[in-house]
Amino acid sequence: MIPLLAAIAAFQQAPIPFVDYAITRERALNAERLLDWQTAFNDWERILDRTDATVEQRTEAAAHVHDLNTKVTVANTDPSKAKPWPVLVVLFRQMDVSWKDKKGGSHHFSSEMHDADQGLISRAFETFQNYVFRYTGGLLKVVPTKMVVDEPVKEIDGDGTFWVSPQKLHDRIIKLMGGKKFQSVFVYLEVKDGVEELPAAFSGGTFGADQNLDGAAFSEVLWNQSRPTDGEVELHEWLHEIDWMFTNVLGYPQAASINPDTGRKIGEEGGDLDYRRPKSDLNWMDFYIHIMQDHITRQMWREATMWDPAANPWLEKRGSTGASGAESGN
């Protein structure tokens, strides 16, 4: 077994079985009365990852987990003991494409990703890496393999606003992988160079691991030099990958995982019912932390993988270990 796979296998544990909701809830409440924070924390997490809890029951459990997170020991603080999450990071340095606007007018766009942009991208990705390690409680660490590609991207997708699909980049990405296994592929494309700008469909977009990229999920950042990312866009897209993974690879019900697009501000309707962004917040980072620490349990993070999932009762209940589905979101 190659070292990376051996390291991942070392984190795979015997599956934790389903638990009885009522019994587990009562034990958690009793543990809180006894100030036994760790037992209470474990039981509330079991309600989230090992019961068919209702939305209301999950909301209650997540609230208790949120409060107890400050009273229990962090799962891991040693990066060398974190489960590796290998990511292929590809910076396509040039674009050279033709496009049409909504009125049918023809345009041409070319760009070059300069050294300064590459430096900003590297710093943003490092910030994203820190976010993953910190907010998974040290259970996962992103391990990047960075490549810069000089050959221009000449094909785009969209109508009026544009992006580049994994299908357009498929052969190039597979070649860059070189036979190695990755959990994720992150692609950066320069959509503004000086005053020239390609109308971008979004700042980032994600597909699940069903795009024939040897089991890797695909995320794309449309890099705009006038609006550089700071790791938040990367985290948002990665959480789309994670949301897709839990339901499509690991078999969890959708209720057990949270879509990062479901954040809502105070006064807004819908979305994740136990979070509302205060007007004073400048970004969505608190919502992403809420997803990673209050909804996704430590056991779920330990199980996280895009390929070859270890046995768990949700997969047994579903009766399949194959991934399905398509685009996660943007």
Short mmCIF file of C-alpha atoms in Angstrom, two decimals:
data_model
loop_
_atom_site.label_atom_id
_atom_site.label_comp_id
_atom_site.label_asym_id
_atom_site.label_seq_id
_atom_site.Cartn_x
_atom_site.Cartn_y
_atom_site.Cartn_z
CA MET A 1 0.00 0.00 0.00
CA ILE A 2 1.37 3.42 -0.95
CA PRO A 3 2.07 5.81 1.99
CA LEU A 4 -0.92 8.12 1.35
CA LEU A 5 -3.43 5.28 1.21
CA ALA A 6 -1.85 3.72 4.28
CA ALA A 7 -2.24 6.99 6.18
CA ILE A 8 -5.89 7.24 5.18
CA ALA A 9 -6.55 3.60 6.09
CA ALA A 10 -5.06 4.20 9.53
CA PHE A 11 -7.89 6.62 10.27
CA GLN A 12 -10.63 4.20 9.27
CA GLN A 13 -12.31 2.77 12.33
CA ALA A 14 -14.90 0.09 12.96
CA PRO A 15 -18.30 1.56 12.02
CA ILE A 16 -20.36 3.05 14.84
CA PRO A 17 -23.88 1.56 14.71
CA PHE A 18 -27.17 3.43 14.76
CA VAL A 19 -28.39 4.47 18.22
CA ASP A 20 -31.83 4.95 19.74
CA TYR A 21 -32.74 8.63 19.60
CA ALA A 22 -34.77 8.85 22.83
CA ILE A 23 -32.27 6.90 24.93
CA THR A 24 -29.31 8.85 23.55
CA ARG A 25 -30.99 12.21 24.10
CA GLU A 26 -31.87 11.38 27.71
CA ARG A 27 -28.30 10.21 28.38
CA ALA A 28 -26.93 13.43 26.85
CA LEU A 29 -29.18 15.62 29.01
CA ASN A 30 -28.27 13.64 32.11
CA ALA A 31 -24.56 13.98 31.32
CA GLU A 32 -25.01 17.75 31.06
CA ARG A 33 -26.70 17.81 34.46
CA LEU A 34 -23.65 15.98 35.82
CA LEU A 35 -21.30 18.39 34.01
CA ASP A 36 -19.92 15.45 32.04
CA TRP A 37 -19.36 17.52 28.94
CA GLN A 38 -17.54 14.93 26.84
CA THR A 39 -20.23 12.26 27.26
CA ALA A 40 -22.93 14.80 26.47
CA PHE A 41 -21.03 16.00 23.41
CA ASN A 42 -20.56 12.45 22.12
CA ASP A 43 -24.23 11.60 22.55
CA TRP A 44 -25.51 14.74 20.84
CA GLU A 45 -23.15 14.01 17.95
CA ARG A 46 -24.50 10.45 17.74
CA ILE A 47 -27.98 11.90 17.30
CA LEU A 48 -26.65 13.88 14.33
CA ASP A 49 -24.72 11.07 12.63
CA ARG A 50 -26.42 7.86 13.79
CA THR A 51 -30.18 8.53 14.01
CA ASP A 52 -32.99 9.39 11.62
CA ALA A 53 -33.63 12.55 13.61
CA THR A 54 -36.20 15.08 12.44
CA VAL A 55 -35.21 18.61 11.48
CA GLU A 56 -36.32 19.85 14.90
CA GLN A 57 -34.37 17.09 16.67
CA ARG A 58 -31.27 17.84 14.63
CA THR A 59 -31.59 21.55 15.35
CA GLU A 60 -31.70 20.82 19.09
CA ALA A 61 -28.70 18.49 18.89
CA ALA A 62 -26.66 20.95 16.82
CA ALA A 63 -27.37 23.70 19.37
CA HIS A 64 -26.07 21.51 22.19
CA VAL A 65 -22.99 20.54 20.16
CA HIS A 66 -22.36 24.24 19.51
CA ASP A 67 -22.41 25.03 23.22
CA LEU A 68 -20.33 21.99 24.18
CA ASN A 69 -17.65 22.62 21.56
CA THR A 70 -16.12 25.18 23.93
CA LYS A 71 -16.14 22.71 26.85
CA VAL A 72 -14.50 19.65 25.29
CA THR A 73 -10.96 19.03 24.11
CA VAL A 74 -10.16 19.66 20.45
CA ALA A 75 -9.98 16.37 18.58
CA ASN A 76 -6.41 16.92 17.35
CA THR A 77 -3.85 19.73 17.34
CA ASP A 78 -0.98 17.89 15.62
CA PRO A 79 -0.99 18.32 11.81
CA SER A 80 1.07 15.15 11.41
CA LYS A 81 -1.83 13.16 12.87
CA ALA A 82 -4.53 14.69 10.67
CA LYS A 83 -6.09 12.67 7.87
CA PRO A 84 -4.60 13.83 4.53
CA TRP A 85 -6.94 15.35 1.94
CA PRO A 86 -4.83 15.46 -1.25
CA VAL A 87 -5.77 18.26 -3.65
CA LEU A 88 -4.48 18.96 -7.14
CA VAL A 89 -4.30 22.74 -7.52
CA VAL A 90 -4.04 23.89 -11.14
CA LEU A 91 -3.39 27.48 -12.15
CA PHE A 92 -4.15 27.93 -15.84
CA ARG A 93 -1.95 30.91 -16.55
CA GLN A 94 -3.60 31.99 -19.80
CA MET A 95 -7.03 32.20 -21.38
CA ASP A 96 -7.65 32.86 -25.08
CA VAL A 97 -11.36 32.57 -25.86
CA SER A 98 -14.11 33.98 -28.03
CA TRP A 99 -17.54 34.72 -26.61
CA LYS A 100 -20.86 36.30 -27.52
CA ASP A 101 -22.94 38.66 -25.45
CA LYS A 102 -26.70 38.39 -24.92
CA LYS A 103 -27.34 40.37 -28.09
CA GLY A 104 -25.17 38.08 -30.20
CA GLY A 105 -22.21 40.44 -30.41
CA SER A 106 -18.83 38.74 -30.84
CA HIS A 107 -15.95 39.35 -28.44
CA HIS A 108 -12.50 37.99 -27.72
CA PHE A 109 -10.83 37.71 -24.32
CA SER A 110 -7.27 36.88 -23.44
CA SER A 111 -5.56 36.97 -20.07
CA GLU A 112 -2.31 36.14 -18.37
CA MET A 113 -2.05 35.23 -14.70
CA HIS A 114 0.86 37.32 -13.48
CA ASP A 115 3.30 36.40 -10.71
CA ALA A 116 1.52 38.76 -8.29
CA ASP A 117 -1.78 36.98 -8.92
CA GLN A 118 -0.16 33.60 -8.38
CA GLY A 119 1.23 34.83 -5.07
CA LEU A 120 -2.20 36.03 -3.94
CA ILE A 121 -3.75 32.72 -4.98
CA SER A 122 -1.13 30.79 -3.01
CA ARG A 123 -1.83 32.85 0.10
CA ALA A 124 -5.58 32.43 -0.28
CA PHE A 125 -5.19 28.67 -0.66
CA GLU A 126 -2.94 28.51 2.41
CA THR A 127 -5.63 30.36 4.38
CA PHE A 128 -8.17 27.81 3.15
CA GLN A 129 -5.87 25.00 4.30
CA ASN A 130 -5.71 26.55 7.75
CA TYR A 131 -9.49 26.83 7.84
CA VAL A 132 -9.93 23.13 7.04
CA PHE A 133 -7.49 21.95 9.69
CA ARG A 134 -8.85 24.30 12.35
CA TYR A 135 -12.57 23.85 11.78
CA THR A 136 -12.48 20.07 11.36
CA GLY A 137 -10.92 19.98 14.80
CA GLY A 138 -7.60 18.94 13.31
CA LEU A 139 -9.09 15.78 11.80
CA LEU A 140 -8.41 16.73 8.16
CA LYS A 141 -5.55 18.55 6.48
CA VAL A 142 -5.49 19.68 2.86
CA VAL A 143 -2.30 18.48 1.14
CA PRO A 144 -1.90 20.43 -2.13
CA THR A 145 0.03 19.55 -5.26
CA LYS A 146 0.34 22.81 -7.18
CA MET A 147 0.86 23.03 -10.93
CA VAL A 148 1.02 26.05 -13.23
CA VAL A 149 -0.04 25.40 -16.84
CA ASP A 150 1.13 27.70 -19.64
CA GLU A 151 -0.99 26.24 -22.45
CA PRO A 152 -3.99 28.57 -22.86
CA VAL A 153 -7.56 27.58 -22.06
CA LYS A 154 -9.47 28.07 -25.33
CA GLU A 155 -12.93 26.64 -24.58
CA ILE A 156 -15.57 27.99 -22.21
CA ASP A 157 -19.12 27.19 -21.16
CA GLY A 158 -22.10 29.47 -20.69
CA ASP A 159 -24.38 31.90 -22.46
CA GLY A 160 -23.73 35.57 -21.76
CA THR A 161 -21.82 34.70 -18.60
CA PHE A 162 -19.12 32.07 -18.66
CA TRP A 163 -17.07 29.45 -16.87
CA VAL A 164 -15.09 26.30 -17.78
CA SER A 165 -16.55 22.86 -17.09
CA PRO A 166 -14.53 19.86 -15.88
CA GLN A 167 -15.40 18.19 -19.18
CA LYS A 168 -13.56 20.91 -21.10
CA LEU A 169 -10.48 20.37 -18.92
CA HIS A 170 -10.82 16.62 -18.41
CA ASP A 171 -7.92 15.31 -20.50
CA ARG A 172 -5.52 17.94 -19.23
CA ILE A 173 -6.39 17.31 -15.61
CA ILE A 174 -6.06 13.55 -15.93
CA LYS A 175 -2.62 14.05 -17.47
CA LEU A 176 -1.61 16.39 -14.64
CA MET A 177 -2.73 13.82 -12.08
CA GLY A 178 -0.11 11.47 -13.40
CA GLY A 179 -1.87 8.42 -12.00
CA LYS A 180 -1.96 9.78 -8.43
CA LYS A 181 -5.16 9.78 -6.38
CA PHE A 182 -6.68 13.10 -5.31
CA GLN A 183 -9.78 13.86 -3.27
CA SER A 184 -10.26 17.24 -4.95
CA VAL A 185 -9.14 19.25 -7.94
CA PHE A 186 -9.04 23.05 -7.61
CA VAL A 187 -8.70 25.04 -10.83
CA TYR A 188 -7.93 28.77 -11.05
CA LEU A 189 -8.66 30.79 -14.19
CA GLU A 190 -7.88 34.48 -14.72
CA VAL A 191 -11.07 36.21 -15.90
CA LYS A 192 -9.81 39.79 -15.63
CA ASP A 193 -6.52 41.15 -16.95
CA GLY A 194 -6.16 44.89 -16.70
CA VAL A 195 -9.34 46.43 -18.15
CA GLU A 196 -10.27 43.29 -20.08
CA GLU A 197 -12.81 41.06 -18.36
CA LEU A 198 -14.68 37.90 -19.28
CA PRO A 199 -18.22 38.03 -17.87
CA ALA A 200 -18.02 35.32 -15.21
CA ALA A 201 -21.03 33.20 -14.29
CA PHE A 202 -19.86 32.99 -10.68
CA SER A 203 -16.79 33.47 -8.50
CA GLY A 204 -16.53 29.73 -7.90
CA GLY A 205 -18.31 26.53 -8.88
CA THR A 206 -18.21 22.87 -7.85
CA PHE A 207 -19.04 19.41 -9.16
CA GLY A 208 -19.06 16.20 -7.18
CA ALA A 209 -16.66 13.32 -7.72
CA ASP A 210 -18.70 11.86 -10.58
CA GLN A 211 -17.06 13.78 -13.42
CA ASN A 212 -14.66 11.02 -14.45
CA LEU A 213 -11.66 12.69 -12.80
CA ASP A 214 -10.50 9.45 -11.19
CA GLY A 215 -12.72 9.93 -8.15
CA ALA A 216 -11.84 13.55 -7.41
CA ALA A 217 -14.37 16.32 -6.93
CA PHE A 218 -13.90 19.47 -9.01
CA SER A 219 -13.93 23.09 -7.86
CA GLU A 220 -13.17 26.14 -9.94
CA VAL A 221 -12.27 29.67 -8.91
CA LEU A 222 -12.73 32.38 -11.54
CA TRP A 223 -9.93 34.66 -10.42
CA ASN A 224 -10.60 38.38 -10.76
CA GLN A 225 -7.53 40.46 -9.92
CA SER A 226 -9.73 43.34 -8.73
CA ARG A 227 -11.59 41.03 -6.30
CA PRO A 228 -9.02 38.52 -4.98
CA THR A 229 -10.18 35.73 -2.71
CA ASP A 230 -9.01 35.32 0.87
CA GLY A 231 -9.71 31.61 1.40
CA GLU A 232 -13.45 32.05 1.94
CA VAL A 233 -14.38 31.27 -1.68
CA GLU A 234 -12.19 28.16 -1.57
CA LEU A 235 -13.79 27.01 1.67
CA HIS A 236 -17.28 27.60 0.29
CA GLU A 237 -16.57 25.51 -2.80
CA TRP A 238 -14.89 22.77 -0.77
CA LEU A 239 -17.95 22.58 1.49
CA HIS A 240 -20.05 21.96 -1.63
CA GLU A 241 -17.75 19.01 -2.33
CA ILE A 242 -18.16 17.82 1.26
CA ASP A 243 -21.95 18.19 1.18
CA TRP A 244 -22.06 16.13 -2.03
CA MET A 245 -19.70 13.54 -0.57
CA PHE A 246 -21.69 12.83 2.58
CA THR A 247 -24.90 12.16 0.69
CA ASN A 248 -23.55 10.54 -2.48
CA VAL A 249 -20.45 8.68 -1.32
CA LEU A 250 -21.03 7.99 2.38
CA GLY A 251 -24.78 7.49 2.19
CA TYR A 252 -25.88 10.03 4.81
CA PRO A 253 -29.33 11.59 4.54
CA GLN A 254 -29.33 15.12 3.16
CA ALA A 255 -30.49 16.39 6.54
CA ALA A 256 -27.15 15.34 8.07
CA SER A 257 -25.18 17.63 5.77
CA ILE A 258 -25.60 21.34 5.10
CA ASN A 259 -25.31 23.09 1.74
CA PRO A 260 -23.10 26.19 2.11
CA ASP A 261 -25.57 28.12 -0.07
CA THR A 262 -28.24 27.87 2.65
CA GLY A 263 -26.91 30.65 4.86
CA ARG A 264 -29.44 33.40 5.51
CA LYS A 265 -29.25 36.83 7.11
CA ILE A 266 -31.35 37.91 10.08
CA GLY A 267 -34.90 38.54 8.90
CA GLU A 268 -34.65 36.26 5.85
CA GLU A 269 -36.70 33.12 5.38
CA GLY A 270 -35.63 29.54 4.64
CA GLY A 271 -32.11 28.19 4.58
CA ASP A 272 -30.42 26.54 7.54
CA LEU A 273 -32.96 27.13 10.29
CA ASP A 274 -30.51 27.35 13.19
CA TYR A 275 -28.26 30.06 11.73
CA ARG A 276 -28.86 33.69 10.86
CA ARG A 277 -26.05 36.04 9.87
CA PRO A 278 -25.93 39.24 11.92
CA LYS A 279 -25.84 42.51 10.01
CA SER A 280 -22.44 43.24 11.57
CA ASP A 281 -20.77 40.22 9.93
CA LEU A 282 -18.80 41.07 6.79
CA ASN A 283 -18.69 37.53 5.37
CA TRP A 284 -20.13 34.03 5.77
CA MET A 285 -17.26 32.49 7.73
CA ASP A 286 -19.30 32.01 10.92
CA PHE A 287 -21.86 30.06 8.90
CA TYR A 288 -19.19 27.80 7.44
CA ILE A 289 -17.76 27.22 10.92
CA HIS A 290 -21.29 26.39 12.08
CA ILE A 291 -21.56 23.76 9.33
CA MET A 292 -18.17 22.25 10.06
CA GLN A 293 -18.39 22.15 13.85
CA ASP A 294 -22.09 22.01 14.77
CA HIS A 295 -23.61 19.90 11.97
CA ILE A 296 -20.75 17.71 10.76
CA THR A 297 -19.59 15.48 13.58
CA ARG A 298 -16.10 14.29 14.40
CA GLN A 299 -17.04 10.81 13.25
CA MET A 300 -18.24 12.20 9.93
CA TRP A 301 -14.93 14.01 9.44
CA ARG A 302 -13.07 10.80 10.21
CA GLU A 303 -15.09 9.00 7.54
CA ALA A 304 -14.68 11.74 4.92
CA THR A 305 -13.48 10.52 1.53
CA MET A 306 -14.46 10.82 -2.12
CA TRP A 307 -13.48 7.23 -2.90
CA ASP A 308 -13.33 3.80 -1.24
CA PRO A 309 -15.46 4.72 1.80
CA ALA A 310 -15.15 2.60 4.92
CA ALA A 311 -18.25 0.74 6.01
CA ASN A 312 -20.88 2.73 7.88
CA PRO A 313 -24.53 1.96 8.72
CA TRP A 314 -25.89 4.59 6.30
CA LEU A 315 -24.24 2.81 3.38
CA GLU A 316 -25.58 -0.51 4.62
CA LYS A 317 -29.06 1.00 4.88
CA ARG A 318 -28.82 2.40 1.36
CA GLY A 319 -27.38 -0.85 0.06
CA SER A 320 -24.80 0.80 -2.18
CA THR A 321 -21.32 2.30 -1.98
CA GLY A 322 -21.35 3.95 -5.40
CA ALA A 323 -21.37 7.71 -5.88
CA SER A 324 -24.13 9.40 -7.83
CA GLY A 325 -25.32 12.93 -8.52
CA ALA A 326 -23.90 15.94 -10.33
CA GLU A 327 -23.18 19.58 -9.67
CA SER A 328 -22.99 20.62 -6.03
CA GLY A 329 -23.41 24.32 -6.46
CA ASN A 330 -21.48 27.55 -6.59
#
